[in-house]
Amino acid sequence: MSDGIPRGRDGHVLNPLWVWSPETIEDIQSKAELGRYTNRGLGMTKRPPHFEDLTFVPCTLSRVPLEGYREACATSIEIGGRHGAKPVRLSTPVTIAGMSYGALSRNAKQALGMAATRVGISTTTGDGGMLDLEREASDQLVYQVLPSRYGFNPHHLRMANAAEIVVGQGAKPGTGGVLLGAKVSPIIAEARTLPPGVDQRSPVRHPDFVGPDDMQIKIEELREATDGQIPIYVKIGACRVPDDVKLACKAGADVIVIDGMEGGTGASPDSLMNHTGIPTMAATVEAVAALREMKLEGVVNLIVSGGIRNGVDAAKALALGADAVSIGTAAMIALNCNRPIYVEDYEKLGTVPGACHHCHTGLCPVGITTQDEDLIARLPSDEAADRVEGFLNSMTQELQMFARACGKNAVHDLEPEDLRSMTIEASAITGIPLVGTTFAFRPESFAQAVAEAMAAATANGHKAPQGAPQ
Amino acid sequence: MATLTSEIDCSAHTTREINQAIKRAAADGVPEIRLTNPAARHCLGVAVMSPIHVIFEGPVGWFCGGMSDGGRITVHGSCGWSVGENLMSGSIEVHGNGGSSAGATLRGGRVFVAGTTGARSGISMKGGTLVVGGSVGYMSGFMMQRGTMIVCGDAADGIGDSMYEGTVYVGGSIHSLGADCIEAELTDDDRALLATELDPHGISSTGIDWKKLVAGKRLWNFSKHEYDAWRGAL
């Protein structure tokens, strides 16, 4: 049969069990062979509630749009000035997320820096410290302070434009990093002070502080080390977002980066990526509400990351209240990740372009997530930077396009009223009315609807049920 | 050659003012600066990047001397957590007790604490030498990568857990070894090193039953055949 339905020899439809699906069977047998959980790169395989579930409602008769291609629409923002540091200036509200030299090749890191500089935004170091090439290529570089402190150097810190304390990562909050031995080349090993070829496991807790009160002192140390000249970011994997945002504000963060569960990684246990954290859309809503509650909206800047794919996702994040978005995987894809070239090398890894997440093997066919010299040579930095620059410019165009269509002359003027929810789930998460209704599926909306119905009934002479709220 | 000795009363200044005064003095070639009334304040002597002797006449708080490179810091008192955190080179001497995470992520230089330090001392060390005259707390030397830690007193549970490389010497009792931490044979070179490190502090290294701890390297690469070793590490 050629109808795509799996059938037995006699033609009857085979009906795989949902619990014991082919994927589950393969997972169990793979773990039985490995004797451990499975690792891979990139991100989650499930479909979470997503910005995709929101739609813009641009201007029509009730609002006046701006003329596309003609009327100005501002995109720039300064972030991190809360405590008097020199802010990071973004020409467009996008940043390149932290990705380590080690997980990524030097050409990839250099290309990201070059593209960020050309566009006028910042890029970020990662686990493994600051690469000279990256510093030279990047006008604005955010220096990550990670639990491992691999390659951490105070001289590099003082050369940075901001410092980012990484408390967690959206792809695997609550756990440390992994860099399998295949990628711990002699150069990477020396940069991280590790034996070459070792399966590097990064700690999850910072070595020199533990909780939020401690982090306040750590932030003070970073400010002392940099004479208060650079902003301090705190990056958090999205979990208990309201509490974490408030604690980071209290500890003195200038910028909070919330990384949703769609966030990427170079290598992580598969189960963590699919079963930890909350989606970026939900995290954005909670983070904005927490900042608002503390009266720090716009004072402590909010960057959201995790699965941001284009300027549309970015525009929706801004409409929900984020100051900027950060992209990691999208930037890698712009570099060439999963492009259908060197297809035979994808096949050697047992995968195909478009579905490759074999970053952890160190055998990236397109030279991005590898330390192999022959593979790195497949990614000339300048050409790769051109592609990332092009993609970043497309994001800016899309941001402006949606803002103008919504009648805004600045992308940061986008607001929740410019959106409608496409699903009840998205409405419940964001508080944005479901399309075709004026109703937001939030608990408070239900309470209000019930109260109004009861008030109307009472006005009509009906008595409220015993025990009902008055 | 400057011969001035500066003195600052910390009680009259903010932490930023004190640290900037230290940096200015170092840049001006002042060989020694004395700070009175530090009052256990946090983040003193952070990122001292030039040769200068900084003397605190009293207890200091967290992160004293953190991220420094090339200075010499003496504390006449105890210190809080994370003394000498990420020290690149130079030295820090604490003539009192230390808190937890003493010498965390040390990269170079020397940190000496005359008394006892807390949990996770020498955590993630990447080089340098940490000497503790007394005992160390739980999980000290955790994920140590390189360098030398000398503990003249006792080591609490989990010493040297998940070390990659580096060496830990313990003069007193060891409550328990951490995952993949093993005892190695003490050589004459080790005894010479201990004498070199301890003699300047007036501590005799002889007559002590030193134990030398190193990584067993069973956690370097995963093996399903050594699952017992990995049970607590994955």
mmCIF file with all atom_site columns, C-alpha atoms in Angstrom, chain A residues 33-37 148-155 157-158 190 192-195 197-201 203 205-210 214 217-218 220-225 227-228, chain B residues 15-16 19-20 23 42-43 46-47 49 62-63 66-67 69 81-82 85-86 88 101 104-105 107 120 123-124 126 143 145-146 162 164-165 219-222 224 227 230 233-234:
data_model
loop_
_atom_site.group_PDB
_atom_site.id
_atom_site.type_symbol
_atom_site.label_atom_id
_atom_site.label_alt_id
_atom_site.label_comp_id
_atom_site.label_asym_id
_atom_site.label_entity_id
_atom_site.label_seq_id
_atom_site.pdbx_PDB_ins_code
_atom_site.Cartn_x
_atom_site.Cartn_y
_atom_site.Cartn_z
_atom_site.occupancy
_atom_site.B_iso_or_equiv
_atom_site.pdbx_formal_charge
_atom_site.auth_seq_id
_atom_site.auth_comp_id
_atom_site.auth_asym_id
_atom_site.auth_atom_id
_atom_site.pdbx_PDB_model_num
ATOM 1  C CA . GLU A 1 33  ? 22.643 0.288  24.942 1.00 0.00 ? 33  GLU A CA 1
ATOM 2  C CA . LEU A 1 34  ? 24.234 3.481  26.293 1.00 0.00 ? 34  LEU A CA 1
ATOM 3  C CA . GLY A 1 35  ? 23.667 2.711  29.964 1.00 0.00 ? 35  GLY A CA 1
ATOM 4  C CA . ARG A 1 36  ? 22.740 6.350  30.619 1.00 0.00 ? 36  ARG A CA 1
ATOM 5  C CA . TYR A 1 37  ? 20.374 9.053  29.492 1.00 0.00 ? 37  TYR A CA 1
ATOM 6  C CA . SER A 1 148 ? 32.069 26.724 36.023 1.00 0.00 ? 148 SER A CA 1
ATOM 7  C CA . ARG A 1 149 ? 34.135 29.920 35.569 1.00 0.00 ? 149 ARG A CA 1
ATOM 8  C CA . TYR A 1 150 ? 35.970 28.149 32.776 1.00 0.00 ? 150 TYR A CA 1
ATOM 9  C CA . GLY A 1 151 ? 38.401 30.651 31.309 1.00 0.00 ? 151 GLY A CA 1
ATOM 10 C CA . PHE A 1 152 ? 37.157 33.439 33.573 1.00 0.00 ? 152 PHE A CA 1
ATOM 11 C CA . ASN A 1 153 ? 39.653 36.266 33.610 1.00 0.00 ? 153 ASN A CA 1
ATOM 12 C CA . PRO A 1 154 ? 39.142 39.589 35.420 1.00 0.00 ? 154 PRO A CA 1
ATOM 13 C CA . HIS A 1 155 ? 41.109 41.387 32.710 1.00 0.00 ? 155 HIS A CA 1
ATOM 14 C CA . LEU A 1 157 ? 35.765 41.204 32.525 1.00 0.00 ? 157 LEU A CA 1
ATOM 15 C CA . ARG A 1 158 ? 37.182 44.703 32.544 1.00 0.00 ? 158 ARG A CA 1
ATOM 16 C CA . GLU A 1 190 ? 43.635 24.528 27.845 1.00 0.00 ? 190 GLU A CA 1
ATOM 17 C CA . ARG A 1 192 ? 39.024 25.579 30.333 1.00 0.00 ? 192 ARG A CA 1
ATOM 18 C CA . THR A 1 193 ? 41.948 24.172 32.352 1.00 0.00 ? 193 THR A CA 1
ATOM 19 C CA . LEU A 1 194 ? 40.790 20.613 31.752 1.00 0.00 ? 194 LEU A CA 1
ATOM 20 C CA . PRO A 1 195 ? 42.413 17.391 30.587 1.00 0.00 ? 195 PRO A CA 1
ATOM 21 C CA . GLY A 1 197 ? 39.194 14.569 25.824 1.00 0.00 ? 197 GLY A CA 1
ATOM 22 C CA . VAL A 1 198 ? 37.470 14.566 29.205 1.00 0.00 ? 198 VAL A CA 1
ATOM 23 C CA . ASP A 1 199 ? 33.666 14.552 29.401 1.00 0.00 ? 199 ASP A CA 1
ATOM 24 C CA . GLN A 1 200 ? 33.337 17.994 30.909 1.00 0.00 ? 200 GLN A CA 1
ATOM 25 C CA . ARG A 1 201 ? 30.490 18.418 33.369 1.00 0.00 ? 201 ARG A CA 1
ATOM 26 C CA . PRO A 1 203 ? 28.590 22.649 37.990 1.00 0.00 ? 203 PRO A CA 1
ATOM 27 C CA . ARG A 1 205 ? 25.751 26.183 41.517 1.00 0.00 ? 205 ARG A CA 1
ATOM 28 C CA . HIS A 1 206 ? 28.156 29.075 41.510 1.00 0.00 ? 206 HIS A CA 1
ATOM 29 C CA . PRO A 1 207 ? 31.328 28.287 43.429 1.00 0.00 ? 207 PRO A CA 1
ATOM 30 C CA . ASP A 1 208 ? 31.409 31.487 45.442 1.00 0.00 ? 208 ASP A CA 1
ATOM 31 C CA . PHE A 1 209 ? 27.783 32.215 46.276 1.00 0.00 ? 209 PHE A CA 1
ATOM 32 C CA . VAL A 1 210 ? 24.568 30.270 46.690 1.00 0.00 ? 210 VAL A CA 1
ATOM 33 C CA . ASP A 1 214 ? 24.709 36.072 48.288 1.00 0.00 ? 214 ASP A CA 1
ATOM 34 C CA . ILE A 1 217 ? 27.304 40.571 47.198 1.00 0.00 ? 217 ILE A CA 1
ATOM 35 C CA . LYS A 1 218 ? 28.585 38.922 44.026 1.00 0.00 ? 218 LYS A CA 1
ATOM 36 C CA . GLU A 1 220 ? 28.798 44.202 44.298 1.00 0.00 ? 220 GLU A CA 1
ATOM 37 C CA . GLU A 1 221 ? 32.090 42.390 43.667 1.00 0.00 ? 221 GLU A CA 1
ATOM 38 C CA . LEU A 1 222 ? 31.584 42.596 39.903 1.00 0.00 ? 222 LEU A CA 1
ATOM 39 C CA . ARG A 1 223 ? 30.824 46.297 40.188 1.00 0.00 ? 223 ARG A CA 1
ATOM 40 C CA . GLU A 1 224 ? 33.957 46.843 42.277 1.00 0.00 ? 224 GLU A CA 1
ATOM 41 C CA . ALA A 1 225 ? 36.051 44.892 39.776 1.00 0.00 ? 225 ALA A CA 1
ATOM 42 C CA . ASP A 1 227 ? 34.538 50.377 38.837 1.00 0.00 ? 227 ASP A CA 1
ATOM 43 C CA . GLY A 1 228 ? 30.793 50.348 38.300 1.00 0.00 ? 228 GLY A CA 1
ATOM 44 C CA . THR B 2 15  ? 33.710 50.493 49.492 1.00 0.00 ? 15  THR B CA 1
ATOM 45 C CA . ARG B 2 16  ? 34.132 52.013 46.024 1.00 0.00 ? 16  ARG B CA 1
ATOM 46 C CA . ASN B 2 19  ? 38.990 50.138 46.340 1.00 0.00 ? 19  ASN B CA 1
ATOM 47 C CA . GLN B 2 20  ? 39.714 53.040 44.052 1.00 0.00 ? 20  GLN B CA 1
ATOM 48 C CA . LYS B 2 23  ? 44.081 51.003 42.786 1.00 0.00 ? 23  LYS B CA 1
ATOM 49 C CA . HIS B 2 42  ? 32.377 42.930 51.710 1.00 0.00 ? 42  HIS B CA 1
ATOM 50 C CA . CYS B 2 43  ? 34.329 43.225 48.472 1.00 0.00 ? 43  CYS B CA 1
ATOM 51 C CA . VAL B 2 46  ? 38.771 43.396 44.730 1.00 0.00 ? 46  VAL B CA 1
ATOM 52 C CA . ALA B 2 47  ? 40.588 43.392 41.383 1.00 0.00 ? 47  ALA B CA 1
ATOM 53 C CA . MET B 2 49  ? 45.879 44.401 39.398 1.00 0.00 ? 49  MET B CA 1
ATOM 54 C CA . TRP B 2 62  ? 33.089 38.332 51.450 1.00 0.00 ? 62  TRP B CA 1
ATOM 55 C CA . PHE B 2 63  ? 35.242 38.292 48.320 1.00 0.00 ? 63  PHE B CA 1
ATOM 56 C CA . GLY B 2 66  ? 38.701 38.561 44.642 1.00 0.00 ? 66  GLY B CA 1
ATOM 57 C CA . MET B 2 67  ? 39.729 38.714 40.979 1.00 0.00 ? 67  MET B CA 1
ATOM 58 C CA . ASP B 2 69  ? 46.273 39.813 39.877 1.00 0.00 ? 69  ASP B CA 1
ATOM 59 C CA . TRP B 2 81  ? 33.163 33.711 52.115 1.00 0.00 ? 81  TRP B CA 1
ATOM 60 C CA . SER B 2 82  ? 35.151 33.399 48.926 1.00 0.00 ? 82  SER B CA 1
ATOM 61 C CA . GLU B 2 85  ? 37.976 34.153 44.549 1.00 0.00 ? 85  GLU B CA 1
ATOM 62 C CA . ASN B 2 86  ? 39.472 33.765 41.047 1.00 0.00 ? 86  ASN B CA 1
ATOM 63 C CA . MET B 2 88  ? 45.152 35.197 39.107 1.00 0.00 ? 88  MET B CA 1
ATOM 64 C CA . SER B 2 101 ? 34.431 28.789 49.364 1.00 0.00 ? 101 SER B CA 1
ATOM 65 C CA . ALA B 2 104 ? 37.142 29.355 44.990 1.00 0.00 ? 104 ALA B CA 1
ATOM 66 C CA . THR B 2 105 ? 38.209 29.075 41.325 1.00 0.00 ? 105 THR B CA 1
ATOM 67 C CA . ARG B 2 107 ? 43.816 30.361 39.073 1.00 0.00 ? 107 ARG B CA 1
ATOM 68 C CA . ARG B 2 120 ? 33.598 24.049 49.514 1.00 0.00 ? 120 ARG B CA 1
ATOM 69 C CA . ILE B 2 123 ? 36.090 24.594 44.885 1.00 0.00 ? 123 ILE B CA 1
ATOM 70 C CA . SER B 2 124 ? 36.788 24.569 41.127 1.00 0.00 ? 124 SER B CA 1
ATOM 71 C CA . LYS B 2 126 ? 42.157 26.021 38.311 1.00 0.00 ? 126 LYS B CA 1
ATOM 72 C CA . MET B 2 143 ? 35.509 19.803 40.946 1.00 0.00 ? 143 MET B CA 1
ATOM 73 C CA . GLN B 2 145 ? 40.840 21.244 38.033 1.00 0.00 ? 145 GLN B CA 1
ATOM 74 C CA . ARG B 2 146 ? 44.446 22.099 38.841 1.00 0.00 ? 146 ARG B CA 1
ATOM 75 C CA . SER B 2 162 ? 34.691 14.971 41.278 1.00 0.00 ? 162 SER B CA 1
ATOM 76 C CA . TYR B 2 164 ? 39.491 16.564 37.362 1.00 0.00 ? 164 TYR B CA 1
ATOM 77 C CA . GLU B 2 165 ? 43.132 17.123 38.345 1.00 0.00 ? 165 GLU B CA 1
ATOM 78 C CA . LEU B 2 219 ? 34.757 10.210 35.998 1.00 0.00 ? 219 LEU B CA 1
ATOM 79 C CA . TRP B 2 220 ? 36.789 11.579 33.112 1.00 0.00 ? 220 TRP B CA 1
ATOM 80 C CA . ASN B 2 221 ? 34.746 9.667  30.559 1.00 0.00 ? 221 ASN B CA 1
ATOM 81 C CA . PHE B 2 222 ? 31.469 7.888  31.072 1.00 0.00 ? 222 PHE B CA 1
ATOM 82 C CA . LYS B 2 224 ? 28.391 2.127  31.716 1.00 0.00 ? 224 LYS B CA 1
ATOM 83 C CA . TYR B 2 227 ? 28.068 2.828  36.952 1.00 0.00 ? 227 TYR B CA 1
ATOM 84 C CA . TRP B 2 230 ? 28.837 7.595  38.181 1.00 0.00 ? 230 TRP B CA 1
ATOM 85 C CA . ALA B 2 233 ? 27.989 12.158 39.594 1.00 0.00 ? 233 ALA B CA 1
ATOM 86 C CA . LEU B 2 234 ? 25.603 12.242 36.664 1.00 0.00 ? 234 LEU B CA 1
#
